Amino acid sequence: MYQGFGFGSGGATAGAVVRMKCSSAAAMAAASSGEAPGAIISSLGRRFGMRGHTLPSVPPMMLDRDAVLAAVSAEAAISAVRDAFVRHRRGEWTMPSKVYLESPPYGDFRAMPALGGGVAILKWISSFPQNPQRGLPTVIGLLVASDATTSEPLAVMDAGAVTALRTG
């Protein structure tokens, strides 16, 4: 079982609390470290009866914006962000510097990795200022969570929703 994902644990916010007890010093660290994703995966795990990790033959959970926002309450997200600061400060999570990949003249891509609590996470987002003229959001991205001991994919989710939970 993945440290802190809390599959099968109790009440609505228990997954977020368990995630934090088992498990970035910027607010971005909270989203990239897996604190919000951990709560999301925990909540969905309880909802769909998951009691452990996915098998290699089973694709990871794919969570769109609505699923992410429905899985974690604002209160759980605030608690997770607070605890993420503490856990990052203690060195329980590693978060290397963000990598920028320019795509002139359109915008840039950003890779934000993190590792801790038995999970490796990559937040892959873009900032393309002209996208609204194309009917697209300026920022688009995904967050991928994998088992840190096997590299097995656990979940892919909408990064914008994770960021919205982190920033309020």
PDB file of C-alpha atoms in Angstrom:
ATOM      1  CA  MET A   1       0.000   0.000   0.000  1.00  0.00           C
ATOM      2  CA  TYR A   2       1.192   3.505  -0.765  1.00  0.00           C
ATOM      3  CA  GLN A   3       2.132   5.523   2.264  1.00  0.00           C
ATOM      4  CA  GLY A   4      -0.639   7.892   3.093  1.00  0.00           C
ATOM      5  CA  PHE A   5      -2.987   7.320   0.206  1.00  0.00           C
ATOM      6  CA  GLY A   6      -5.338   5.830   2.763  1.00  0.00           C
ATOM      7  CA  PHE A   7      -7.344   3.537   0.507  1.00  0.00           C
ATOM      8  CA  GLY A   8     -10.287   2.297   2.489  1.00  0.00           C
ATOM      9  CA  SER A   9      -9.827   4.752   5.367  1.00  0.00           C
ATOM     10  CA  GLY A  10     -12.647   6.551   7.150  1.00  0.00           C
ATOM     11  CA  GLY A  11     -14.582   9.841   6.704  1.00  0.00           C
ATOM     12  CA  ALA A  12     -14.615  12.458   3.993  1.00  0.00           C
ATOM     13  CA  THR A  13     -11.338  14.116   4.962  1.00  0.00           C
ATOM     14  CA  ALA A  14      -9.570  11.135   6.494  1.00  0.00           C
ATOM     15  CA  GLY A  15      -7.653  10.410   3.310  1.00  0.00           C
ATOM     16  CA  ALA A  16      -6.128  13.879   3.304  1.00  0.00           C
ATOM     17  CA  VAL A  17      -5.183  13.561   6.958  1.00  0.00           C
ATOM     18  CA  VAL A  18      -3.708  10.085   6.512  1.00  0.00           C
ATOM     19  CA  ARG A  19      -1.845  11.297   3.430  1.00  0.00           C
ATOM     20  CA  MET A  20      -0.217  14.018   5.447  1.00  0.00           C
ATOM     21  CA  LYS A  21       0.701  11.861   8.423  1.00  0.00           C
ATOM     22  CA  CYS A  22       2.481   9.353   6.169  1.00  0.00           C
ATOM     23  CA  SER A  23       3.890  11.504   3.808  1.00  0.00           C
ATOM     24  CA  SER A  24       6.172  21.096  -1.072  1.00  0.00           C
ATOM     25  CA  ALA A  25       8.388  25.187   0.924  1.00  0.00           C
ATOM     26  CA  ALA A  26       6.350  26.918  -1.639  1.00  0.00           C
ATOM     27  CA  ALA A  27       2.623  26.601  -2.153  1.00  0.00           C
ATOM     28  CA  MET A  28       3.415  24.845  -5.440  1.00  0.00           C
ATOM     29  CA  ALA A  29       5.063  22.169  -3.367  1.00  0.00           C
ATOM     30  CA  ALA A  30       1.744  21.184  -1.879  1.00  0.00           C
ATOM     31  CA  ALA A  31       0.252  20.414  -5.253  1.00  0.00           C
ATOM     32  CA  SER A  32       3.368  18.861  -6.711  1.00  0.00           C
ATOM     33  CA  SER A  33       4.140  16.842  -3.617  1.00  0.00           C
ATOM     34  CA  GLY A  34       0.967  14.875  -3.939  1.00  0.00           C
ATOM     35  CA  GLU A  35      -0.855  16.211  -0.918  1.00  0.00           C
ATOM     36  CA  ALA A  36      -3.973  17.159  -2.889  1.00  0.00           C
ATOM     37  CA  PRO A  37      -3.613  14.205  -5.285  1.00  0.00           C
ATOM     38  CA  GLY A  38      -3.247  11.902  -2.299  1.00  0.00           C
ATOM     39  CA  ALA A  39      -6.503  13.153  -0.882  1.00  0.00           C
ATOM     40  CA  ILE A  40      -8.174  12.781  -4.276  1.00  0.00           C
ATOM     41  CA  ILE A  41      -6.948   9.238  -4.791  1.00  0.00           C
ATOM     42  CA  SER A  42      -7.869   8.338  -1.221  1.00  0.00           C
ATOM     43  CA  SER A  43     -11.373   9.719  -1.607  1.00  0.00           C
ATOM     44  CA  LEU A  44     -11.941   7.989  -4.925  1.00  0.00           C
ATOM     45  CA  GLY A  45     -10.447   4.794  -3.528  1.00  0.00           C
ATOM     46  CA  ARG A  46     -13.048   4.794  -0.756  1.00  0.00           C
ATOM     47  CA  ARG A  47     -15.826   5.726  -3.182  1.00  0.00           C
ATOM     48  CA  PHE A  48     -15.015   2.914  -5.603  1.00  0.00           C
ATOM     49  CA  GLY A  49     -14.042   0.296  -3.011  1.00  0.00           C
ATOM     50  CA  MET A  50     -10.295   0.228  -3.729  1.00  0.00           C
ATOM     51  CA  ARG A  51      -8.295  -1.386  -0.936  1.00  0.00           C
ATOM     52  CA  GLY A  52      -4.781  -1.235  -2.387  1.00  0.00           C
ATOM     53  CA  HIS A  53      -2.813  -0.204  -5.407  1.00  0.00           C
ATOM     54  CA  THR A  54      -3.669  -0.820  -9.032  1.00  0.00           C
ATOM     55  CA  LEU A  55      -2.213  -3.831 -10.790  1.00  0.00           C
ATOM     56  CA  PRO A  56       0.275  -3.302 -13.626  1.00  0.00           C
ATOM     57  CA  SER A  57      -2.307  -4.487 -16.162  1.00  0.00           C
ATOM     58  CA  VAL A  58      -4.863  -1.925 -14.992  1.00  0.00           C
ATOM     59  CA  PRO A  59      -4.513   1.620 -16.352  1.00  0.00           C
ATOM     60  CA  PRO A  60      -4.151   4.427 -13.800  1.00  0.00           C
ATOM     61  CA  MET A  61      -7.171   6.419 -12.687  1.00  0.00           C
ATOM     62  CA  MET A  62      -7.900   9.270 -15.082  1.00  0.00           C
ATOM     63  CA  LEU A  63      -9.443  12.181 -13.193  1.00  0.00           C
ATOM     64  CA  ASP A  64     -10.909  15.174 -15.005  1.00  0.00           C
ATOM     65  CA  ARG A  65     -11.428  18.570 -13.370  1.00  0.00           C
ATOM     66  CA  ASP A  66     -14.886  17.738 -12.036  1.00  0.00           C
ATOM     67  CA  ALA A  67     -13.728  14.442 -10.487  1.00  0.00           C
ATOM     68  CA  VAL A  68     -10.766  16.138  -8.786  1.00  0.00           C
ATOM     69  CA  LEU A  69     -12.873  18.960  -7.357  1.00  0.00           C
ATOM     70  CA  ALA A  70     -15.618  16.574  -6.227  1.00  0.00           C
ATOM     71  CA  ALA A  71     -13.162  14.297  -4.424  1.00  0.00           C
ATOM     72  CA  VAL A  72     -11.548  16.835  -2.062  1.00  0.00           C
ATOM     73  CA  SER A  73     -13.248  19.444   0.084  1.00  0.00           C
ATOM     74  CA  ALA A  74     -11.783  22.925   0.518  1.00  0.00           C
ATOM     75  CA  GLU A  75     -11.163  22.140   4.195  1.00  0.00           C
ATOM     76  CA  ALA A  76      -9.201  18.977   3.367  1.00  0.00           C
ATOM     77  CA  ALA A  77      -7.168  20.852   0.749  1.00  0.00           C
ATOM     78  CA  ILE A  78      -6.287  23.652   3.206  1.00  0.00           C
ATOM     79  CA  SER A  79      -5.180  21.113   5.798  1.00  0.00           C
ATOM     80  CA  ALA A  80      -3.145  19.209   3.202  1.00  0.00           C
ATOM     81  CA  VAL A  81      -1.369  22.368   2.006  1.00  0.00           C
ATOM     82  CA  ARG A  82      -0.516  23.354   5.590  1.00  0.00           C
ATOM     83  CA  ASP A  83       0.907  19.931   6.327  1.00  0.00           C
ATOM     84  CA  ALA A  84       2.763  19.886   2.991  1.00  0.00           C
ATOM     85  CA  PHE A  85       4.779  22.920   4.069  1.00  0.00           C
ATOM     86  CA  VAL A  86       5.764  21.108   7.259  1.00  0.00           C
ATOM     87  CA  ARG A  87       6.619  17.823   5.528  1.00  0.00           C
ATOM     88  CA  HIS A  88       8.712  19.571   2.868  1.00  0.00           C
ATOM     89  CA  ARG A  89      10.590  21.515   5.562  1.00  0.00           C
ATOM     90  CA  ARG A  90      11.317  18.268   7.410  1.00  0.00           C
ATOM     91  CA  GLY A  91      12.799  16.810   4.222  1.00  0.00           C
ATOM     92  CA  GLU A  92      10.134  14.142   3.872  1.00  0.00           C
ATOM     93  CA  TRP A  93       9.485  15.271   0.290  1.00  0.00           C
ATOM     94  CA  THR A  94      12.063  16.093  -2.367  1.00  0.00           C
ATOM     95  CA  MET A  95      11.121  18.704  -4.920  1.00  0.00           C
ATOM     96  CA  PRO A  96      13.781  19.557  -7.511  1.00  0.00           C
ATOM     97  CA  SER A  97      13.666  22.893  -9.294  1.00  0.00           C
ATOM     98  CA  LYS A  98      11.014  23.479 -11.917  1.00  0.00           C
ATOM     99  CA  VAL A  99      12.187  22.939 -15.510  1.00  0.00           C
ATOM    100  CA  TYR A 100      11.012  25.342 -18.223  1.00  0.00           C
ATOM    101  CA  LEU A 101      10.746  24.322 -21.872  1.00  0.00           C
ATOM    102  CA  GLU A 102      10.210  27.359 -24.111  1.00  0.00           C
ATOM    103  CA  SER A 103       7.891  27.081 -27.115  1.00  0.00           C
ATOM    104  CA  PRO A 104       8.416  30.444 -28.841  1.00  0.00           C
ATOM    105  CA  PRO A 105       6.488  32.471 -29.673  1.00  0.00           C
ATOM    106  CA  TYR A 106       3.545  30.636 -28.121  1.00  0.00           C
ATOM    107  CA  GLY A 107       4.474  30.058 -24.489  1.00  0.00           C
ATOM    108  CA  ASP A 108       6.242  27.504 -22.345  1.00  0.00           C
ATOM    109  CA  PHE A 109       5.906  24.122 -20.674  1.00  0.00           C
ATOM    110  CA  ARG A 110       6.878  23.497 -17.040  1.00  0.00           C
ATOM    111  CA  ALA A 111       7.850  20.203 -15.411  1.00  0.00           C
ATOM    112  CA  MET A 112       7.584  20.035 -11.608  1.00  0.00           C
ATOM    113  CA  PRO A 113       8.693  16.720 -10.090  1.00  0.00           C
ATOM    114  CA  ALA A 114       8.377  15.630  -6.463  1.00  0.00           C
ATOM    115  CA  LEU A 115       9.069  12.475  -4.465  1.00  0.00           C
ATOM    116  CA  GLY A 116       7.872  11.380  -1.031  1.00  0.00           C
ATOM    117  CA  GLY A 117       5.575   9.075   0.868  1.00  0.00           C
ATOM    118  CA  GLY A 118       6.213   6.258  -1.596  1.00  0.00           C
ATOM    119  CA  VAL A 119       4.942   8.330  -4.519  1.00  0.00           C
ATOM    120  CA  ALA A 120       6.683  10.086  -7.420  1.00  0.00           C
ATOM    121  CA  ILE A 121       4.749  12.940  -8.982  1.00  0.00           C
ATOM    122  CA  LEU A 122       5.168  15.080 -12.068  1.00  0.00           C
ATOM    123  CA  LYS A 123       3.069  18.165 -12.647  1.00  0.00           C
ATOM    124  CA  TRP A 124       3.320  19.055 -16.362  1.00  0.00           C
ATOM    125  CA  ILE A 125       1.727  22.398 -17.190  1.00  0.00           C
ATOM    126  CA  SER A 126       1.901  24.992 -19.934  1.00  0.00           C
ATOM    127  CA  SER A 127       1.425  28.721 -20.103  1.00  0.00           C
ATOM    128  CA  PHE A 128       0.304  29.863 -23.542  1.00  0.00           C
ATOM    129  CA  PRO A 129      -0.964  33.471 -23.252  1.00  0.00           C
ATOM    130  CA  GLN A 130      -2.666  33.474 -26.664  1.00  0.00           C
ATOM    131  CA  ASN A 131      -4.739  30.355 -25.953  1.00  0.00           C
ATOM    132  CA  PRO A 132      -7.887  32.282 -24.936  1.00  0.00           C
ATOM    133  CA  GLN A 133      -8.051  33.629 -28.499  1.00  0.00           C
ATOM    134  CA  ARG A 134      -8.236  29.969 -29.579  1.00  0.00           C
ATOM    135  CA  GLY A 135     -10.940  29.166 -27.068  1.00  0.00           C
ATOM    136  CA  LEU A 136      -8.466  27.396 -24.734  1.00  0.00           C
ATOM    137  CA  PRO A 137      -7.318  28.226 -21.201  1.00  0.00           C
ATOM    138  CA  THR A 138      -3.964  29.996 -20.800  1.00  0.00           C
ATOM    139  CA  VAL A 139      -2.748  27.248 -18.465  1.00  0.00           C
ATOM    140  CA  ILE A 140      -3.305  23.564 -19.292  1.00  0.00           C
ATOM    141  CA  GLY A 141      -1.725  20.611 -17.533  1.00  0.00           C
ATOM    142  CA  LEU A 142      -1.703  17.161 -16.051  1.00  0.00           C
ATOM    143  CA  LEU A 143      -0.451  15.694 -12.821  1.00  0.00           C
ATOM    144  CA  VAL A 144       0.868  12.132 -12.967  1.00  0.00           C
ATOM    145  CA  ALA A 145       1.366  10.064  -9.803  1.00  0.00           C
ATOM    146  CA  SER A 146       3.415   6.848  -9.802  1.00  0.00           C
ATOM    147  CA  ASP A 147       4.499   4.314  -7.206  1.00  0.00           C
ATOM    148  CA  ALA A 148       8.040   5.341  -6.196  1.00  0.00           C
ATOM    149  CA  THR A 149       9.179   1.743  -5.671  1.00  0.00           C
ATOM    150  CA  THR A 150       7.900   0.154  -8.877  1.00  0.00           C
ATOM    151  CA  SER A 151       7.192   3.173 -11.142  1.00  0.00           C
ATOM    152  CA  GLU A 152       3.684   1.830 -11.622  1.00  0.00           C
ATOM    153  CA  PRO A 153       1.286   4.631 -12.704  1.00  0.00           C
ATOM    154  CA  LEU A 154      -1.367   5.353 -10.083  1.00  0.00           C
ATOM    155  CA  ALA A 155      -3.295   8.321 -11.430  1.00  0.00           C
ATOM    156  CA  VAL A 156      -3.391  11.033 -14.064  1.00  0.00           C
ATOM    157  CA  MET A 157      -5.407  14.095 -13.182  1.00  0.00           C
ATOM    158  CA  ASP A 158      -6.224  17.619 -14.278  1.00  0.00           C
ATOM    159  CA  ALA A 159      -3.464  19.867 -12.874  1.00  0.00           C
ATOM    160  CA  GLY A 160      -5.658  22.968 -13.020  1.00  0.00           C
ATOM    161  CA  ALA A 161      -8.079  21.450 -10.546  1.00  0.00           C
ATOM    162  CA  VAL A 162      -5.223  20.434  -8.215  1.00  0.00           C
ATOM    163  CA  THR A 163      -3.880  23.987  -8.404  1.00  0.00           C
ATOM    164  CA  ALA A 164      -7.358  25.390  -7.685  1.00  0.00           C
ATOM    165  CA  LEU A 165      -7.542  23.236  -4.547  1.00  0.00           C
ATOM    166  CA  ARG A 166      -4.074  24.397  -3.478  1.00  0.00           C
ATOM    167  CA  THR A 167      -4.693  28.098  -4.031  1.00  0.00           C
ATOM    168  CA  GLY A 168      -8.336  28.240  -2.993  1.00  0.00           C
TER     169      GLY A 168
END
